[in-house]
Amino acid sequence: MSTIKEVAKLAGVSPSTVSRTLSNRIFVEEETRQKVLKAVEELNYRPSIMAKALREGRTYTIALLVPDINSLYYPMIMKSVEKYATQNGYSIILCNNNESIECEKRNLEMLGSRGIDGILCMSVEDDIRHLLCFQKEKKVPIVLINRDFTEDISCISIDNEYGGYLMVKYLLDMGHRKIAGMFGDFSRQRFRERYNGCKRAMEEYGVENYKKYFIYDVNTIEEAYRCAQEVMLREDRPTAFFASLDILAIGIYSGISENGFTIPGDVSVAGFDNIFMTEYMIPPLTTYNAPIDRLAEESVRCLIHQIEDGAAASRILMKGELIERKSVCAVR
């Protein structure tokens, strides 16, 4: 394996010039830079991560905390986060919190002794006092992904309220007024926000008594399946469902078909997130395309900016777009 001294000798420069060239943070004359890069390529030189970490006082390691790796949604973010972290020279430590705030706290405690440079976190609950305390005491920056809080912590999030509004407005524009909104646990901020967007659209269109069709605290495919079955047995059944998570739409599909109804002929269904399988559902699901890759890229960029430049906490809300497929039709 080549050394930095060998690269310097071949390029006719000092080892410190090689180091400055490869860091990309200090100006080096273009002619000198090209000599160094040519020597690096000829010798197949790879800088020592350990030496770089010791020299710069960093480990080039980021922790990623996710609520549940068995989810269909979070692995999509994990994949993109790893891609952008690797592109920037950082490794990822993955921590699964198993939908438990206590597990999240234990993982933080473990990470406190690992010498990590920063944390990307999709917090399990809305109580983030332990995250704020860790950031302050350990002097380790934290960026919350798809969470939006006013405290002094970076939040890079999808605009959940806008998404809920956009999807329900689309159903209303298609003539639906009996819309069964299905929402997850309201102790989670994102479901409250999606509900608020749904509510805003209903009130904007002057729909009265719309809450009679709403279904709350539905968190699994099985629960969505049972609820959809029950709702479709009503005499005054809804003409459309809005699922605040795509995984709930999977259960809704089954509940509808079990009762002998068709989608979208008898009832329309719209979802939220655009997880990978929605395109292959029968019929393909109309849903809100949350910009997951852009969310991951911006979160990694924000964290590295704080790690390397001491940047202040930032707050960004990203709007997604409606993906129109074949699960919604106009009211006949």
Short mmCIF file of C-alpha atoms in Angstrom, two decimals:
data_model
loop_
_atom_site.label_atom_id
_atom_site.label_comp_id
_atom_site.label_asym_id
_atom_site.label_seq_id
_atom_site.Cartn_x
_atom_site.Cartn_y
_atom_site.Cartn_z
CA MET A 1 0.00 0.00 0.00
CA SER A 2 1.37 3.40 -1.01
CA THR A 3 2.13 6.11 1.55
CA ILE A 4 1.64 9.87 1.44
CA LYS A 5 5.45 10.29 1.30
CA GLU A 6 5.63 8.17 -1.85
CA VAL A 7 2.88 10.26 -3.46
CA ALA A 8 4.73 13.45 -2.50
CA LYS A 9 8.01 12.13 -3.95
CA LEU A 10 6.42 11.15 -7.26
CA ALA A 11 4.60 14.50 -7.55
CA GLY A 12 7.68 16.48 -6.50
CA VAL A 13 5.94 18.19 -3.60
CA SER A 14 5.90 17.94 0.18
CA PRO A 15 3.62 15.52 2.09
CA SER A 16 1.78 18.52 3.55
CA THR A 17 0.96 19.73 0.02
CA VAL A 18 -0.49 16.30 -0.77
CA SER A 19 -2.59 16.50 2.39
CA ARG A 20 -3.83 20.01 1.54
CA THR A 21 -4.71 18.95 -2.00
CA LEU A 22 -6.72 15.93 -0.88
CA SER A 23 -8.57 17.85 1.83
CA ASN A 24 -10.08 20.23 -0.76
CA ARG A 25 -10.31 22.86 1.97
CA ILE A 26 -7.12 24.84 1.32
CA PHE A 27 -6.19 26.51 -1.96
CA VAL A 28 -3.54 24.72 -4.00
CA GLU A 29 -2.27 25.90 -7.38
CA GLU A 30 -4.03 24.00 -10.17
CA GLU A 31 -0.76 22.78 -11.71
CA THR A 32 0.39 21.39 -8.37
CA ARG A 33 -3.03 19.88 -7.73
CA GLN A 34 -2.97 18.00 -11.03
CA LYS A 35 0.52 16.61 -10.27
CA VAL A 36 -0.68 15.32 -6.91
CA LEU A 37 -3.85 13.77 -8.34
CA LYS A 38 -1.86 12.07 -11.09
CA ALA A 39 0.55 10.61 -8.53
CA VAL A 40 -2.37 9.46 -6.37
CA GLU A 41 -3.89 7.66 -9.36
CA GLU A 42 -0.60 6.05 -10.45
CA LEU A 43 0.18 4.74 -6.98
CA ASN A 44 -3.49 3.89 -6.18
CA TYR A 45 -3.07 5.80 -2.92
CA ARG A 46 -5.87 5.62 -0.34
CA PRO A 47 -5.63 7.99 2.64
CA SER A 48 -5.79 6.36 6.07
CA ILE A 49 -9.17 7.06 7.64
CA MET A 50 -7.74 6.46 11.11
CA ALA A 51 -4.88 8.89 10.55
CA LYS A 52 -7.28 11.46 9.16
CA ALA A 53 -9.61 11.02 12.13
CA LEU A 54 -6.77 11.47 14.63
CA ARG A 55 -5.42 14.47 12.78
CA GLU A 56 -8.79 16.23 12.50
CA GLY A 57 -10.34 15.07 15.77
CA ARG A 58 -13.24 13.30 14.03
CA THR A 59 -14.24 9.69 13.42
CA TYR A 60 -16.15 10.29 10.18
CA THR A 61 -18.97 8.23 11.62
CA ILE A 62 -22.65 9.20 11.77
CA ALA A 63 -25.34 7.37 13.72
CA LEU A 64 -28.75 6.84 12.15
CA LEU A 65 -31.60 6.12 14.57
CA VAL A 66 -34.80 4.70 13.08
CA PRO A 67 -38.04 3.75 14.84
CA ASP A 68 -38.47 0.36 13.15
CA ILE A 69 -36.34 -1.35 10.49
CA ASN A 70 -39.26 -3.68 9.68
CA SER A 71 -41.23 -0.74 8.31
CA LEU A 72 -41.68 -0.44 4.54
CA TYR A 73 -40.94 3.30 4.79
CA TYR A 74 -37.82 3.74 6.93
CA PRO A 75 -35.50 1.43 4.90
CA MET A 76 -36.06 3.74 1.92
CA ILE A 77 -34.65 6.63 3.94
CA MET A 78 -31.86 4.44 5.34
CA LYS A 79 -30.68 3.53 1.84
CA SER A 80 -30.54 7.14 0.70
CA VAL A 81 -28.86 8.35 3.90
CA GLU A 82 -26.13 5.74 3.54
CA LYS A 83 -25.59 6.74 -0.09
CA TYR A 84 -25.09 10.43 0.67
CA ALA A 85 -23.06 9.83 3.82
CA THR A 86 -20.68 7.55 1.89
CA GLN A 87 -20.33 10.11 -0.88
CA ASN A 88 -19.14 12.58 1.74
CA GLY A 89 -16.66 10.18 3.35
CA TYR A 90 -18.75 9.18 6.38
CA SER A 91 -19.74 5.74 7.66
CA ILE A 92 -23.11 4.93 9.20
CA ILE A 93 -23.94 3.19 12.48
CA LEU A 94 -27.55 2.01 12.32
CA CYS A 95 -29.62 1.84 15.51
CA ASN A 96 -33.11 0.32 15.51
CA ASN A 97 -35.30 1.77 18.27
CA ASN A 98 -38.06 -0.86 17.99
CA GLU A 99 -40.74 1.84 18.33
CA SER A 100 -39.62 2.29 21.96
CA ILE A 101 -38.59 5.60 23.53
CA GLU A 102 -36.65 3.67 26.18
CA CYS A 103 -34.72 1.83 23.47
CA GLU A 104 -34.01 5.17 21.80
CA LYS A 105 -32.58 6.50 25.06
CA ARG A 106 -30.40 3.39 25.52
CA ASN A 107 -29.06 3.73 22.00
CA LEU A 108 -28.17 7.36 22.67
CA GLU A 109 -26.35 6.35 25.84
CA MET A 110 -24.38 3.74 23.90
CA LEU A 111 -23.51 6.23 21.15
CA GLY A 112 -22.22 8.70 23.71
CA SER A 113 -19.15 6.52 24.24
CA ARG A 114 -18.56 5.70 20.56
CA GLY A 115 -16.99 8.99 19.47
CA ILE A 116 -19.50 9.62 16.70
CA ASP A 117 -19.48 12.95 14.88
CA GLY A 118 -23.24 13.44 14.58
CA ILE A 119 -26.67 11.84 14.70
CA LEU A 120 -29.51 11.57 12.22
CA CYS A 121 -32.68 10.61 14.04
CA MET A 122 -36.29 9.79 13.24
CA SER A 123 -37.50 10.09 16.81
CA VAL A 124 -39.98 7.55 18.12
CA GLU A 125 -42.08 10.10 20.01
CA ASP A 126 -42.68 13.84 20.11
CA ASP A 127 -40.90 14.18 23.46
CA ILE A 128 -37.33 15.00 22.39
CA ARG A 129 -35.92 16.26 25.70
CA HIS A 130 -33.40 13.41 25.81
CA LEU A 131 -32.16 14.34 22.32
CA LEU A 132 -31.80 18.01 23.24
CA CYS A 133 -29.94 17.07 26.42
CA PHE A 134 -27.58 14.73 24.53
CA GLN A 135 -26.81 17.38 21.92
CA LYS A 136 -26.03 19.96 24.59
CA GLU A 137 -24.00 17.77 26.95
CA LYS A 138 -22.05 15.75 24.37
CA LYS A 139 -21.60 18.65 21.93
CA VAL A 140 -22.75 16.28 19.15
CA PRO A 141 -25.04 17.79 16.50
CA ILE A 142 -28.36 16.07 15.82
CA VAL A 143 -30.61 16.39 12.78
CA LEU A 144 -34.18 15.13 13.05
CA ILE A 145 -35.50 13.58 9.83
CA ASN A 146 -39.18 14.05 8.98
CA ARG A 147 -39.81 15.62 12.35
CA ASP A 148 -40.59 19.31 12.85
CA PHE A 149 -40.02 21.00 16.22
CA THR A 150 -39.38 24.58 17.31
CA GLU A 151 -36.59 23.69 19.77
CA ASP A 152 -32.92 24.43 19.03
CA ILE A 153 -32.34 21.34 16.93
CA SER A 154 -32.17 20.85 13.16
CA CYS A 155 -35.36 19.49 11.56
CA ILE A 156 -35.53 18.43 7.92
CA SER A 157 -39.09 17.36 7.27
CA ILE A 158 -41.73 16.67 4.68
CA ASP A 159 -44.63 19.13 4.87
CA ASN A 160 -47.12 16.64 6.24
CA GLU A 161 -49.99 19.11 6.57
CA TYR A 162 -49.65 20.16 2.94
CA GLY A 163 -49.60 16.50 1.92
CA GLY A 164 -52.81 15.72 3.80
CA TYR A 165 -54.45 18.80 2.31
CA LEU A 166 -53.33 17.98 -1.24
CA MET A 167 -54.57 14.38 -1.19
CA VAL A 168 -57.98 15.16 0.29
CA LYS A 169 -58.41 18.18 -1.99
CA TYR A 170 -57.82 15.82 -4.92
CA LEU A 171 -60.58 13.49 -3.67
CA LEU A 172 -62.89 16.48 -3.20
CA ASP A 173 -62.13 17.70 -6.72
CA MET A 174 -63.16 14.25 -7.95
CA GLY A 175 -66.57 14.82 -6.36
CA HIS A 176 -66.12 12.82 -3.15
CA ARG A 177 -67.68 14.18 0.03
CA LYS A 178 -68.02 10.99 2.09
CA ILE A 179 -64.31 10.49 2.74
CA ALA A 180 -63.09 8.07 5.41
CA GLY A 181 -59.85 9.57 6.65
CA MET A 182 -57.77 6.90 8.41
CA PHE A 183 -55.11 8.22 10.80
CA GLY A 184 -52.35 6.78 12.95
CA ASP A 185 -51.66 7.52 16.62
CA PHE A 186 -52.19 11.25 17.28
CA SER A 187 -49.39 11.21 19.85
CA ARG A 188 -47.17 11.28 16.73
CA GLN A 189 -46.82 14.74 15.24
CA ARG A 190 -46.92 13.62 11.61
CA PHE A 191 -50.41 12.13 11.93
CA ARG A 192 -51.77 15.25 13.62
CA GLU A 193 -50.34 17.31 10.78
CA ARG A 194 -51.81 15.08 8.07
CA TYR A 195 -55.16 15.22 9.86
CA ASN A 196 -54.96 19.04 10.01
CA GLY A 197 -54.35 19.17 6.26
CA CYS A 198 -57.30 16.86 5.64
CA LYS A 199 -59.51 18.96 7.93
CA ARG A 200 -58.47 22.18 6.18
CA ALA A 201 -59.45 20.79 2.77
CA MET A 202 -62.83 19.58 4.05
CA GLU A 203 -63.66 22.94 5.62
CA GLU A 204 -62.42 24.83 2.56
CA TYR A 205 -64.90 22.87 0.43
CA GLY A 206 -67.72 23.39 2.93
CA VAL A 207 -68.18 19.69 3.75
CA GLU A 208 -70.37 19.34 6.84
CA ASN A 209 -70.22 16.53 9.40
CA TYR A 210 -67.15 15.08 7.64
CA LYS A 211 -65.73 13.66 10.88
CA LYS A 212 -68.45 10.95 11.00
CA TYR A 213 -66.34 8.95 8.54
CA PHE A 214 -62.96 9.54 10.19
CA ILE A 215 -61.14 6.61 11.81
CA TYR A 216 -58.42 7.21 14.40
CA ASP A 217 -55.51 5.39 16.03
CA VAL A 218 -55.03 2.86 13.23
CA ASN A 219 -51.38 1.82 13.11
CA THR A 220 -51.09 -1.57 11.39
CA ILE A 221 -52.22 -3.25 8.19
CA GLU A 222 -54.38 -5.64 10.25
CA GLU A 223 -56.16 -2.78 12.03
CA ALA A 224 -56.75 -0.98 8.72
CA TYR A 225 -58.19 -4.17 7.25
CA ARG A 226 -60.65 -4.65 10.11
CA CYS A 227 -61.71 -0.98 10.12
CA ALA A 228 -62.26 -0.91 6.36
CA GLN A 229 -64.39 -4.05 6.60
CA GLU A 230 -66.59 -2.48 9.27
CA VAL A 231 -66.93 0.84 7.48
CA MET A 232 -67.93 -0.79 4.20
CA LEU A 233 -70.77 -2.63 5.96
CA ARG A 234 -72.46 0.65 6.87
CA GLU A 235 -75.60 1.60 5.00
CA ASP A 236 -74.23 5.11 4.47
CA ARG A 237 -70.74 4.00 3.51
CA PRO A 238 -67.97 6.33 2.26
CA THR A 239 -67.16 6.77 -1.42
CA ALA A 240 -63.43 7.21 -0.72
CA PHE A 241 -60.68 6.48 1.80
CA PHE A 242 -57.69 8.65 2.59
CA ALA A 243 -54.98 6.55 4.27
CA SER A 244 -52.46 8.67 6.18
CA LEU A 245 -49.89 5.91 5.51
CA ASP A 246 -49.55 3.74 2.42
CA ILE A 247 -49.30 0.62 4.59
CA LEU A 248 -52.80 1.37 5.88
CA ALA A 249 -54.00 1.47 2.27
CA ILE A 250 -52.82 -2.13 1.89
CA GLY A 251 -55.19 -3.16 4.69
CA ILE A 252 -57.97 -0.97 3.28
CA TYR A 253 -57.68 -2.73 -0.10
CA SER A 254 -58.19 -6.12 1.56
CA GLY A 255 -61.08 -4.91 3.70
CA ILE A 256 -62.86 -3.49 0.67
CA SER A 257 -62.41 -6.58 -1.51
CA GLU A 258 -63.47 -8.93 1.32
CA ASN A 259 -66.88 -7.24 1.26
CA GLY A 260 -67.20 -7.70 -2.50
CA PHE A 261 -66.53 -4.11 -3.50
CA THR A 262 -64.13 -2.91 -6.17
CA ILE A 263 -61.52 -0.13 -6.31
CA PRO A 264 -62.14 2.46 -7.70
CA GLY A 265 -65.52 1.39 -9.14
CA ASP A 266 -67.29 1.25 -5.76
CA VAL A 267 -64.86 3.17 -3.56
CA SER A 268 -61.69 5.18 -4.20
CA VAL A 269 -58.50 5.00 -2.13
CA ALA A 270 -55.64 7.51 -1.77
CA GLY A 271 -52.49 7.06 0.31
CA PHE A 272 -49.48 8.92 1.66
CA ASP A 273 -45.69 8.31 1.25
CA ASN A 274 -45.36 6.53 -2.12
CA ILE A 275 -43.56 3.48 -0.73
CA PHE A 276 -42.08 1.26 -3.43
CA MET A 277 -44.89 -1.32 -3.60
CA THR A 278 -47.77 1.13 -4.19
CA GLU A 279 -47.05 1.18 -7.91
CA TYR A 280 -47.63 -2.59 -8.03
CA MET A 281 -50.83 -2.78 -6.00
CA ILE A 282 -53.98 -3.74 -7.90
CA PRO A 283 -55.03 -1.15 -8.87
CA PRO A 284 -51.86 0.99 -8.46
CA LEU A 285 -52.34 3.40 -5.57
CA THR A 286 -52.79 7.14 -5.99
CA THR A 287 -50.61 8.64 -3.27
CA TYR A 288 -48.54 11.55 -1.98
CA ASN A 289 -44.95 11.28 -3.16
CA ALA A 290 -42.85 12.26 -0.15
CA PRO A 291 -39.41 13.31 -1.54
CA ILE A 292 -37.47 10.69 0.44
CA ASP A 293 -34.19 10.87 -1.47
CA ARG A 294 -34.12 14.67 -1.29
CA LEU A 295 -35.04 14.50 2.39
CA ALA A 296 -32.10 12.17 3.08
CA GLU A 297 -29.66 14.22 1.01
CA GLU A 298 -30.58 17.48 2.73
CA SER A 299 -30.43 15.86 6.18
CA VAL A 300 -26.92 14.50 5.55
CA ARG A 301 -25.80 17.83 4.10
CA CYS A 302 -27.19 19.73 7.08
CA LEU A 303 -25.50 17.43 9.62
CA ILE A 304 -22.10 17.52 7.90
CA HIS A 305 -22.35 21.32 7.69
CA GLN A 306 -22.83 21.39 11.46
CA ILE A 307 -20.02 18.87 12.08
CA GLU A 308 -17.43 20.49 9.84
CA ASP A 309 -18.38 24.16 9.92
CA GLY A 310 -20.19 24.56 13.22
CA ALA A 311 -23.33 25.73 11.42
CA ALA A 312 -26.39 26.65 13.45
CA ALA A 313 -29.49 24.48 13.61
CA SER A 314 -31.78 24.78 10.61
CA ARG A 315 -35.40 23.97 9.80
CA ILE A 316 -36.55 22.92 6.34
CA LEU A 317 -40.00 21.79 5.17
CA MET A 318 -40.18 20.00 1.82
CA LYS A 319 -43.30 19.73 -0.29
CA GLY A 320 -44.02 16.54 -2.18
CA GLU A 321 -46.38 15.90 -5.08
CA LEU A 322 -49.48 13.92 -5.89
CA ILE A 323 -48.89 10.72 -7.86
CA GLU A 324 -52.08 9.97 -9.79
CA ARG A 325 -52.55 6.28 -10.56
CA LYS A 326 -55.70 4.14 -10.86
CA SER A 327 -57.20 3.84 -7.37
CA VAL A 328 -59.35 6.97 -7.57
CA CYS A 329 -62.17 7.86 -9.92
CA ALA A 330 -64.79 10.58 -10.02
CA VAL A 331 -68.06 10.08 -8.15
CA ARG A 332 -70.68 8.76 -10.54
#
